[in-house]
Amino acid sequence: MTAPGEIVYFEGRFVAQAEAKVPITTHAFNYGTGCFEGIRAYWSPRQERLNVVRLQEHAERLLRSAHILHLEPPPGLTVERVGEIVVDLLARNEYREDVYVRPILYKSGATIKVTLSGISSDLCIYTLPFGDYLDIRSGLRVMISAWRRIDDNSIPSRAKPTGAYLNAALASDEARARGFDEAIMLTGDGHVSEASSSNLFLVEQGVLVTPQATDDVLVGITRDCVLALARERGLQVEVRRVDRSELLAADEAFLAGTGVQIAPVTEVDGRTIGGGGLGPVTRELQDAYLKVVRGETDEWQEWLTPVGAPETAGAGRD
Ligand code: PMP
């Protein structure tokens, strides 16, 4: 029996986690020059199997981030190959519970130069058992952060660079130090962008609203799921610029992301949102999303990749 997360993918091989070490001279360690993904896989008791959520889209975003950041992937690392490695890794770890998967494509070369081109890159992936990251039942109290969301012209917001998460960490730290659960970040010009590591949705008079991609949001894959589930239900959807005071006046608000799943927001900067509880639209979308990812329904099966037996035995280079 393998301990959860014991086997990782490192330098083209499946190895024990204790063996996956990088030297202190690694460029990514010095300058945050990597990009990463956060993927979830849920154990479905009904299907008796683990399903990875939107694996293809996560692999695509990883390689898109890499392209934007001049992180040339190792030869042969296609979207399909990333997907195969993730599935193989999960199978090798023999999970029968919900899991978080963390692929990182990073500048593995050793140079002191502050540059991106001409430095070798490598992929590593580790996994860990993962339940609810934030409370998704009772509602979050959030604050609008004094830290602004990184501007697309400073660090590309469509990429998911490791170094950029200093911005997210500053905001979420500030929120927690002040007794809040999470931070909402504004753009440099003061419009609502997103939470520290999830996208934001509002409900205003029955209309579902989320900030547009050009307001420095990471274009989230869960955000895409929410928009699809809302449109399927005939809800009116608006993807556009959102003002700060709109957030304070909303009937409902929630966060959406792989880690947070769908988490209702019931208070913003000391103002109660709607009735202060889980609103009807949030509840419906949260139920629908969790049913799909937990494999409790046959709808949206195209979002799930089942994990079977390990593709190859042993821990050899692939
Ligand atoms: N914004 C940021 C800054 C994030 O880190 C995340 C988590 N990846 C999200 C939004 C939500 O994206 P996704 O739904 O693809 O996990």
Tab-separated table of C-alpha atoms and ligand atoms in Angstrom:
chain	number	residue	atom	x	y	z
A	1	MET	CA	0.000	0.000	0.000
A	2	THR	CA	1.447	3.364	-1.057
A	3	ALA	CA	1.285	6.263	1.430
A	4	PRO	CA	-0.833	9.114	-0.027
A	5	GLY	CA	1.352	11.292	-2.233
A	6	GLU	CA	4.431	9.122	-1.665
A	7	ILE	CA	5.200	8.853	-5.383
A	8	VAL	CA	5.898	12.043	-7.319
A	9	TYR	CA	6.945	12.878	-10.871
A	10	PHE	CA	10.378	14.519	-11.049
A	11	GLU	CA	12.922	14.967	-13.863
A	12	GLY	CA	11.051	12.587	-16.154
A	13	ARG	CA	10.628	9.765	-13.613
A	14	PHE	CA	8.236	8.541	-10.962
A	15	VAL	CA	10.233	8.598	-7.717
A	16	ALA	CA	9.702	8.644	-3.956
A	17	GLN	CA	8.913	12.145	-2.714
A	18	ALA	CA	12.046	12.145	-0.510
A	19	GLU	CA	14.226	11.846	-3.637
A	20	ALA	CA	12.681	14.849	-5.418
A	21	LYS	CA	15.018	17.670	-4.408
A	22	VAL	CA	16.241	20.733	-6.311
A	23	PRO	CA	19.614	22.468	-5.764
A	24	ILE	CA	19.629	25.951	-4.204
A	25	THR	CA	21.101	27.326	-7.443
A	26	THR	CA	17.902	26.484	-9.356
A	27	HIS	CA	16.719	29.561	-11.238
A	28	ALA	CA	13.071	29.034	-10.222
A	29	PHE	CA	14.037	28.927	-6.539
A	30	ASN	CA	15.922	32.211	-6.872
A	31	TYR	CA	13.451	34.182	-8.995
A	32	GLY	CA	10.056	32.442	-8.938
A	33	THR	CA	10.428	31.523	-12.608
A	34	GLY	CA	7.933	28.722	-12.867
A	35	CYS	CA	4.302	28.223	-13.701
A	36	PHE	CA	1.947	25.781	-12.110
A	37	GLU	CA	-1.527	24.303	-11.993
A	38	GLY	CA	-3.879	23.271	-9.238
A	39	ILE	CA	-6.027	20.319	-10.266
A	40	ARG	CA	-8.524	18.340	-8.260
A	41	ALA	CA	-9.514	14.713	-8.507
A	42	TYR	CA	-12.556	13.478	-6.583
A	43	TRP	CA	-13.262	9.958	-5.404
A	44	SER	CA	-16.699	8.926	-6.660
A	45	PRO	CA	-18.260	6.279	-4.385
A	46	ARG	CA	-21.012	5.786	-7.023
A	47	GLN	CA	-18.540	5.023	-9.814
A	48	GLU	CA	-15.992	3.437	-7.463
A	49	ARG	CA	-13.222	5.449	-9.074
A	50	LEU	CA	-11.210	8.633	-8.981
A	51	ASN	CA	-12.061	11.332	-11.576
A	52	VAL	CA	-9.788	14.214	-12.510
A	53	VAL	CA	-11.688	17.470	-13.156
A	54	ARG	CA	-11.093	19.293	-16.472
A	55	LEU	CA	-7.675	17.694	-16.897
A	56	GLN	CA	-7.285	18.752	-20.516
A	57	GLU	CA	-8.039	22.425	-19.748
A	58	HIS	CA	-5.538	22.429	-16.874
A	59	ALA	CA	-2.852	20.868	-19.067
A	60	GLU	CA	-3.625	23.412	-21.793
A	61	ARG	CA	-3.370	26.311	-19.352
A	62	LEU	CA	-0.063	24.973	-18.003
A	63	LEU	CA	1.459	24.937	-21.475
A	64	ARG	CA	-0.112	28.317	-22.328
A	65	SER	CA	1.467	29.808	-19.168
A	66	ALA	CA	4.765	28.219	-20.184
A	67	HIS	CA	4.512	29.770	-23.635
A	68	ILE	CA	3.842	33.253	-22.237
A	69	LEU	CA	6.726	32.927	-19.769
A	70	HIS	CA	9.358	31.415	-22.101
A	71	LEU	CA	9.344	28.234	-20.085
A	72	GLU	CA	10.036	25.827	-22.935
A	73	PRO	CA	8.651	22.441	-21.849
A	74	PRO	CA	10.954	19.382	-21.983
A	75	PRO	CA	10.790	17.685	-25.440
A	76	GLY	CA	7.589	15.704	-26.052
A	77	LEU	CA	5.619	17.352	-23.253
A	78	THR	CA	2.301	17.886	-25.010
A	79	VAL	CA	-1.121	18.517	-23.445
A	80	GLU	CA	-1.897	14.800	-23.898
A	81	ARG	CA	1.385	13.760	-22.267
A	82	VAL	CA	0.792	16.011	-19.224
A	83	GLY	CA	-2.642	14.390	-18.863
A	84	GLU	CA	-1.189	10.876	-19.112
A	85	ILE	CA	1.452	11.607	-16.486
A	86	VAL	CA	-1.156	13.024	-14.058
A	87	VAL	CA	-3.429	9.994	-14.475
A	88	ASP	CA	-0.500	7.584	-14.128
A	89	LEU	CA	0.755	9.399	-11.009
A	90	LEU	CA	-2.672	9.250	-9.339
A	91	ALA	CA	-3.003	5.561	-10.146
A	92	ARG	CA	0.449	4.815	-8.736
A	93	ASN	CA	-0.498	6.556	-5.479
A	94	GLU	CA	-3.617	4.338	-5.220
A	95	TYR	CA	-5.899	7.123	-3.997
A	96	ARG	CA	-9.449	6.354	-2.841
A	97	GLU	CA	-10.144	9.882	-1.552
A	98	ASP	CA	-10.240	13.464	-2.893
A	99	VAL	CA	-6.864	14.667	-4.126
A	100	TYR	CA	-5.115	17.872	-5.146
A	101	VAL	CA	-2.555	17.668	-7.958
A	102	ARG	CA	0.198	20.251	-8.285
A	103	PRO	CA	2.208	20.266	-11.549
A	104	ILE	CA	5.018	22.839	-11.713
A	105	LEU	CA	6.955	23.633	-14.857
A	106	TYR	CA	10.034	25.488	-13.665
A	107	LYS	CA	13.366	26.898	-14.740
A	108	SER	CA	15.603	24.082	-13.576
A	109	GLY	CA	18.836	25.545	-14.957
A	110	ALA	CA	21.382	27.198	-12.656
A	111	THR	CA	22.238	30.725	-13.644
A	112	ILE	CA	22.292	33.938	-11.684
A	113	LYS	CA	21.119	35.874	-14.734
A	114	VAL	CA	17.691	37.492	-14.459
A	115	THR	CA	16.282	36.308	-17.762
A	116	LEU	CA	13.849	33.732	-19.096
A	117	SER	CA	15.162	32.531	-22.450
A	118	GLY	CA	17.939	29.995	-22.765
A	119	ILE	CA	17.496	28.301	-19.383
A	120	SER	CA	16.381	24.665	-19.213
A	121	SER	CA	12.931	23.859	-17.783
A	122	ASP	CA	11.573	20.749	-16.145
A	123	LEU	CA	8.234	19.405	-14.944
A	124	CYS	CA	7.507	18.071	-11.472
A	125	ILE	CA	4.152	16.937	-10.099
A	126	TYR	CA	3.120	16.052	-6.588
A	127	THR	CA	-0.235	15.161	-5.072
A	128	LEU	CA	-1.862	15.327	-1.664
A	129	PRO	CA	-5.146	14.265	-0.086
A	130	PHE	CA	-7.415	17.307	-0.086
A	131	GLY	CA	-10.778	18.089	1.469
A	132	ASP	CA	-12.481	21.494	1.596
A	133	TYR	CA	-9.900	24.294	1.479
A	134	LEU	CA	-12.358	26.944	2.671
A	135	ASP	CA	-15.723	26.579	4.373
A	136	ILE	CA	-18.222	26.068	1.549
A	137	ARG	CA	-21.334	25.744	3.712
A	138	SER	CA	-21.667	28.642	6.123
A	139	GLY	CA	-20.348	31.594	4.090
A	140	LEU	CA	-17.125	33.583	4.087
A	141	ARG	CA	-16.400	37.017	5.527
A	142	VAL	CA	-14.133	38.819	3.090
A	143	MET	CA	-12.412	42.190	2.892
A	144	ILE	CA	-11.295	44.311	-0.019
A	145	SER	CA	-7.533	44.152	0.118
A	146	ALA	CA	-5.188	47.116	0.200
A	147	TRP	CA	-2.967	45.021	-2.106
A	148	ARG	CA	-3.914	45.443	-5.753
A	149	ARG	CA	-4.092	42.472	-8.124
A	150	ILE	CA	-0.984	42.314	-10.327
A	151	ASP	CA	-1.511	44.173	-13.558
A	152	ASP	CA	-1.278	42.213	-16.818
A	153	ASN	CA	1.487	44.605	-17.895
A	154	SER	CA	3.545	43.747	-14.814
A	155	ILE	CA	3.178	39.963	-14.668
A	156	PRO	CA	0.886	38.343	-17.265
A	157	SER	CA	-2.399	37.609	-15.509
A	158	ARG	CA	-3.413	34.908	-17.991
A	159	ALA	CA	-0.413	32.864	-16.925
A	160	LYS	CA	-0.102	31.177	-13.530
A	161	PRO	CA	3.485	32.052	-12.565
A	162	THR	CA	4.796	30.747	-9.241
A	163	GLY	CA	6.423	34.099	-8.372
A	164	ALA	CA	3.172	36.010	-8.861
A	165	TYR	CA	1.636	34.264	-5.852
A	166	LEU	CA	3.547	36.580	-3.550
A	167	ASN	CA	0.808	39.057	-4.486
A	168	ALA	CA	-1.921	36.554	-3.521
A	169	ALA	CA	-0.137	35.615	-0.293
A	170	LEU	CA	0.176	39.275	0.791
A	171	ALA	CA	-3.549	39.801	0.263
A	172	SER	CA	-4.721	36.610	1.963
A	173	ASP	CA	-2.319	37.172	4.881
A	174	GLU	CA	-3.633	40.690	5.371
A	175	ALA	CA	-7.226	39.384	5.376
A	176	ARG	CA	-6.520	36.660	7.919
A	177	ALA	CA	-4.523	38.993	10.173
A	178	ARG	CA	-7.603	41.239	10.308
A	179	GLY	CA	-9.946	38.379	11.141
A	180	PHE	CA	-11.421	37.829	7.658
A	181	ASP	CA	-11.541	34.554	5.737
A	182	GLU	CA	-10.386	35.859	2.358
A	183	ALA	CA	-9.325	38.925	0.371
A	184	ILE	CA	-10.896	40.431	-2.735
A	185	MET	CA	-8.398	42.298	-4.883
A	186	LEU	CA	-9.033	45.329	-7.056
A	187	THR	CA	-7.276	46.152	-10.314
A	188	GLY	CA	-4.756	49.003	-10.419
A	189	ASP	CA	-7.570	51.303	-11.553
A	190	GLY	CA	-9.889	50.222	-8.767
A	191	HIS	CA	-12.276	47.706	-10.336
A	192	VAL	CA	-13.129	44.363	-8.807
A	193	SER	CA	-10.765	41.652	-10.040
A	194	GLU	CA	-10.811	38.419	-8.018
A	195	ALA	CA	-10.001	36.799	-4.691
A	196	SER	CA	-6.439	35.803	-3.795
A	197	SER	CA	-6.734	32.431	-5.515
A	198	SER	CA	-10.250	32.185	-6.917
A	199	ASN	CA	-12.656	34.059	-9.182
A	200	LEU	CA	-15.568	36.098	-7.901
A	201	PHE	CA	-19.231	35.976	-8.911
A	202	LEU	CA	-22.106	38.257	-7.904
A	203	VAL	CA	-25.837	37.866	-8.267
A	204	GLU	CA	-27.716	41.104	-8.892
A	205	GLN	CA	-31.490	40.858	-9.324
A	206	GLY	CA	-31.227	37.331	-10.671
A	207	VAL	CA	-28.348	38.141	-13.073
A	208	LEU	CA	-25.039	36.324	-12.597
A	209	VAL	CA	-22.111	38.741	-12.969
A	210	THR	CA	-18.357	38.074	-13.020
A	211	PRO	CA	-15.409	40.382	-13.813
A	212	GLN	CA	-14.143	40.260	-17.385
A	213	ALA	CA	-10.830	38.621	-18.290
A	214	THR	CA	-9.307	42.019	-19.120
A	215	ASP	CA	-9.591	43.076	-15.467
A	216	ASP	CA	-6.473	41.066	-14.593
A	217	VAL	CA	-8.270	37.904	-13.510
A	218	LEU	CA	-6.836	34.467	-13.981
A	219	VAL	CA	-9.362	32.976	-16.386
A	220	GLY	CA	-10.429	30.173	-14.084
A	221	ILE	CA	-11.536	26.743	-15.179
A	222	THR	CA	-14.094	26.574	-12.343
A	223	ARG	CA	-15.334	29.992	-13.544
A	224	ASP	CA	-15.930	28.355	-16.912
A	225	CYS	CA	-17.829	25.482	-15.219
A	226	VAL	CA	-20.004	27.987	-13.321
A	227	LEU	CA	-20.790	29.934	-16.507
A	228	ALA	CA	-21.712	26.703	-18.329
A	229	LEU	CA	-23.935	25.462	-15.478
A	230	ALA	CA	-25.620	28.882	-15.208
A	231	ARG	CA	-26.317	29.098	-18.961
A	232	GLU	CA	-27.647	25.532	-18.921
A	233	ARG	CA	-30.167	26.695	-16.300
A	234	GLY	CA	-31.221	29.668	-18.391
A	235	LEU	CA	-29.705	32.213	-16.006
A	236	GLN	CA	-28.781	35.579	-17.467
A	237	VAL	CA	-24.998	35.934	-17.356
A	238	GLU	CA	-22.879	39.100	-17.657
A	239	VAL	CA	-19.093	38.990	-17.963
A	240	ARG	CA	-18.018	42.601	-17.613
A	241	ARG	CA	-16.300	45.280	-15.527
A	242	VAL	CA	-17.519	45.287	-11.910
A	243	ASP	CA	-17.425	48.297	-9.574
A	244	ARG	CA	-16.456	48.074	-5.909
A	245	SER	CA	-19.838	49.332	-4.700
A	246	GLU	CA	-21.630	46.739	-6.836
A	247	LEU	CA	-19.982	44.095	-4.709
A	248	LEU	CA	-21.193	45.759	-1.506
A	249	ALA	CA	-24.750	45.974	-2.885
A	250	ALA	CA	-24.988	42.456	-4.399
A	251	ASP	CA	-27.801	40.058	-3.499
A	252	GLU	CA	-25.392	37.116	-3.459
A	253	ALA	CA	-21.670	36.598	-3.944
A	254	PHE	CA	-19.457	33.530	-4.156
A	255	LEU	CA	-15.918	32.460	-4.967
A	256	ALA	CA	-15.115	29.823	-7.581
A	257	GLY	CA	-11.834	27.977	-8.003
A	258	THR	CA	-10.378	24.494	-8.028
A	259	GLY	CA	-9.227	24.795	-4.414
A	260	VAL	CA	-12.136	26.762	-2.922
A	261	GLN	CA	-14.712	24.947	-5.127
A	262	ILE	CA	-17.811	27.166	-4.842
A	263	ALA	CA	-17.740	29.091	-1.592
A	264	PRO	CA	-20.497	31.560	-0.649
A	265	VAL	CA	-19.497	35.030	0.528
A	266	THR	CA	-21.866	36.422	3.147
A	267	GLU	CA	-20.031	39.548	4.257
A	268	VAL	CA	-17.826	42.125	2.479
A	269	ASP	CA	-16.026	44.786	4.550
A	270	GLY	CA	-18.582	44.468	7.341
A	271	ARG	CA	-21.650	44.647	5.048
A	272	THR	CA	-23.943	41.629	4.974
A	273	ILE	CA	-24.493	40.299	1.469
A	274	GLY	CA	-28.132	39.552	0.679
A	275	GLY	CA	-29.749	37.746	3.590
A	276	GLY	CA	-26.399	36.807	5.145
A	277	GLY	CA	-26.827	33.142	4.275
A	278	LEU	CA	-26.435	30.876	1.282
A	279	GLY	CA	-28.471	32.515	-1.513
A	280	PRO	CA	-30.654	30.458	-3.895
A	281	VAL	CA	-28.509	30.950	-7.022
A	282	THR	CA	-25.288	30.175	-5.151
A	283	ARG	CA	-26.883	27.081	-3.619
A	284	GLU	CA	-28.115	25.795	-6.967
A	285	LEU	CA	-24.790	26.312	-8.748
A	286	GLN	CA	-22.808	24.887	-5.835
A	287	ASP	CA	-25.014	21.770	-5.722
A	288	ALA	CA	-24.782	21.312	-9.480
A	289	TYR	CA	-20.984	21.740	-9.523
A	290	LEU	CA	-20.349	19.386	-6.598
A	291	LYS	CA	-22.646	16.719	-8.075
A	292	VAL	CA	-20.705	16.765	-11.334
A	293	VAL	CA	-17.184	16.740	-9.864
A	294	ARG	CA	-18.073	14.117	-7.250
A	295	GLY	CA	-19.380	11.872	-10.014
A	296	GLU	CA	-22.924	11.845	-8.590
A	297	THR	CA	-24.548	12.515	-11.969
A	298	ASP	CA	-24.017	11.388	-15.551
A	299	GLU	CA	-24.165	14.982	-16.805
A	300	TRP	CA	-21.009	16.807	-17.896
A	301	GLN	CA	-19.032	13.557	-17.929
A	302	GLU	CA	-16.795	15.229	-20.506
A	303	TRP	CA	-15.335	17.276	-17.635
A	304	LEU	CA	-14.075	14.143	-15.871
A	305	THR	CA	-11.090	11.915	-16.688
A	306	PRO	CA	-11.234	8.561	-14.904
A	307	VAL	CA	-8.110	7.184	-13.251
A	308	GLY	CA	-7.510	3.509	-13.975
A	309	ALA	CA	-4.671	1.168	-13.116
A	310	PRO	CA	-1.069	2.460	-13.481
A	311	GLU	CA	-0.007	2.551	-17.124
A	312	THR	CA	3.408	1.073	-16.537
A	313	ALA	CA	4.888	-0.790	-13.608
A	314	GLY	CA	7.967	0.362	-11.687
A	315	ALA	CA	9.456	3.799	-11.496
A	316	GLY	CA	11.519	3.953	-14.667
A	317	ARG	CA	12.097	6.935	-16.902
A	318	ASP	CA	9.252	7.248	-19.405
B	1	PMP	N1	-7.570	33.203	-9.687
B	1	PMP	C1	-6.378	32.869	-9.152
B	1	PMP	C2	-5.389	33.947	-8.873
B	1	PMP	C3	-6.074	31.523	-8.879
B	1	PMP	O1	-4.911	31.189	-8.342
B	1	PMP	C4	-7.054	30.527	-9.155
B	1	PMP	C5	-6.760	29.088	-8.852
B	1	PMP	N2	-6.101	28.466	-9.915
B	1	PMP	C6	-8.274	30.929	-9.726
B	1	PMP	C7	-8.500	32.270	-9.972
B	1	PMP	C8	-9.318	29.923	-10.082
B	1	PMP	O2	-8.890	29.166	-11.189
B	1	PMP	P1	-9.348	27.666	-11.422
B	1	PMP	O3	-10.821	27.650	-11.357
B	1	PMP	O4	-8.835	27.348	-12.772
B	1	PMP	O5	-8.743	26.852	-10.340
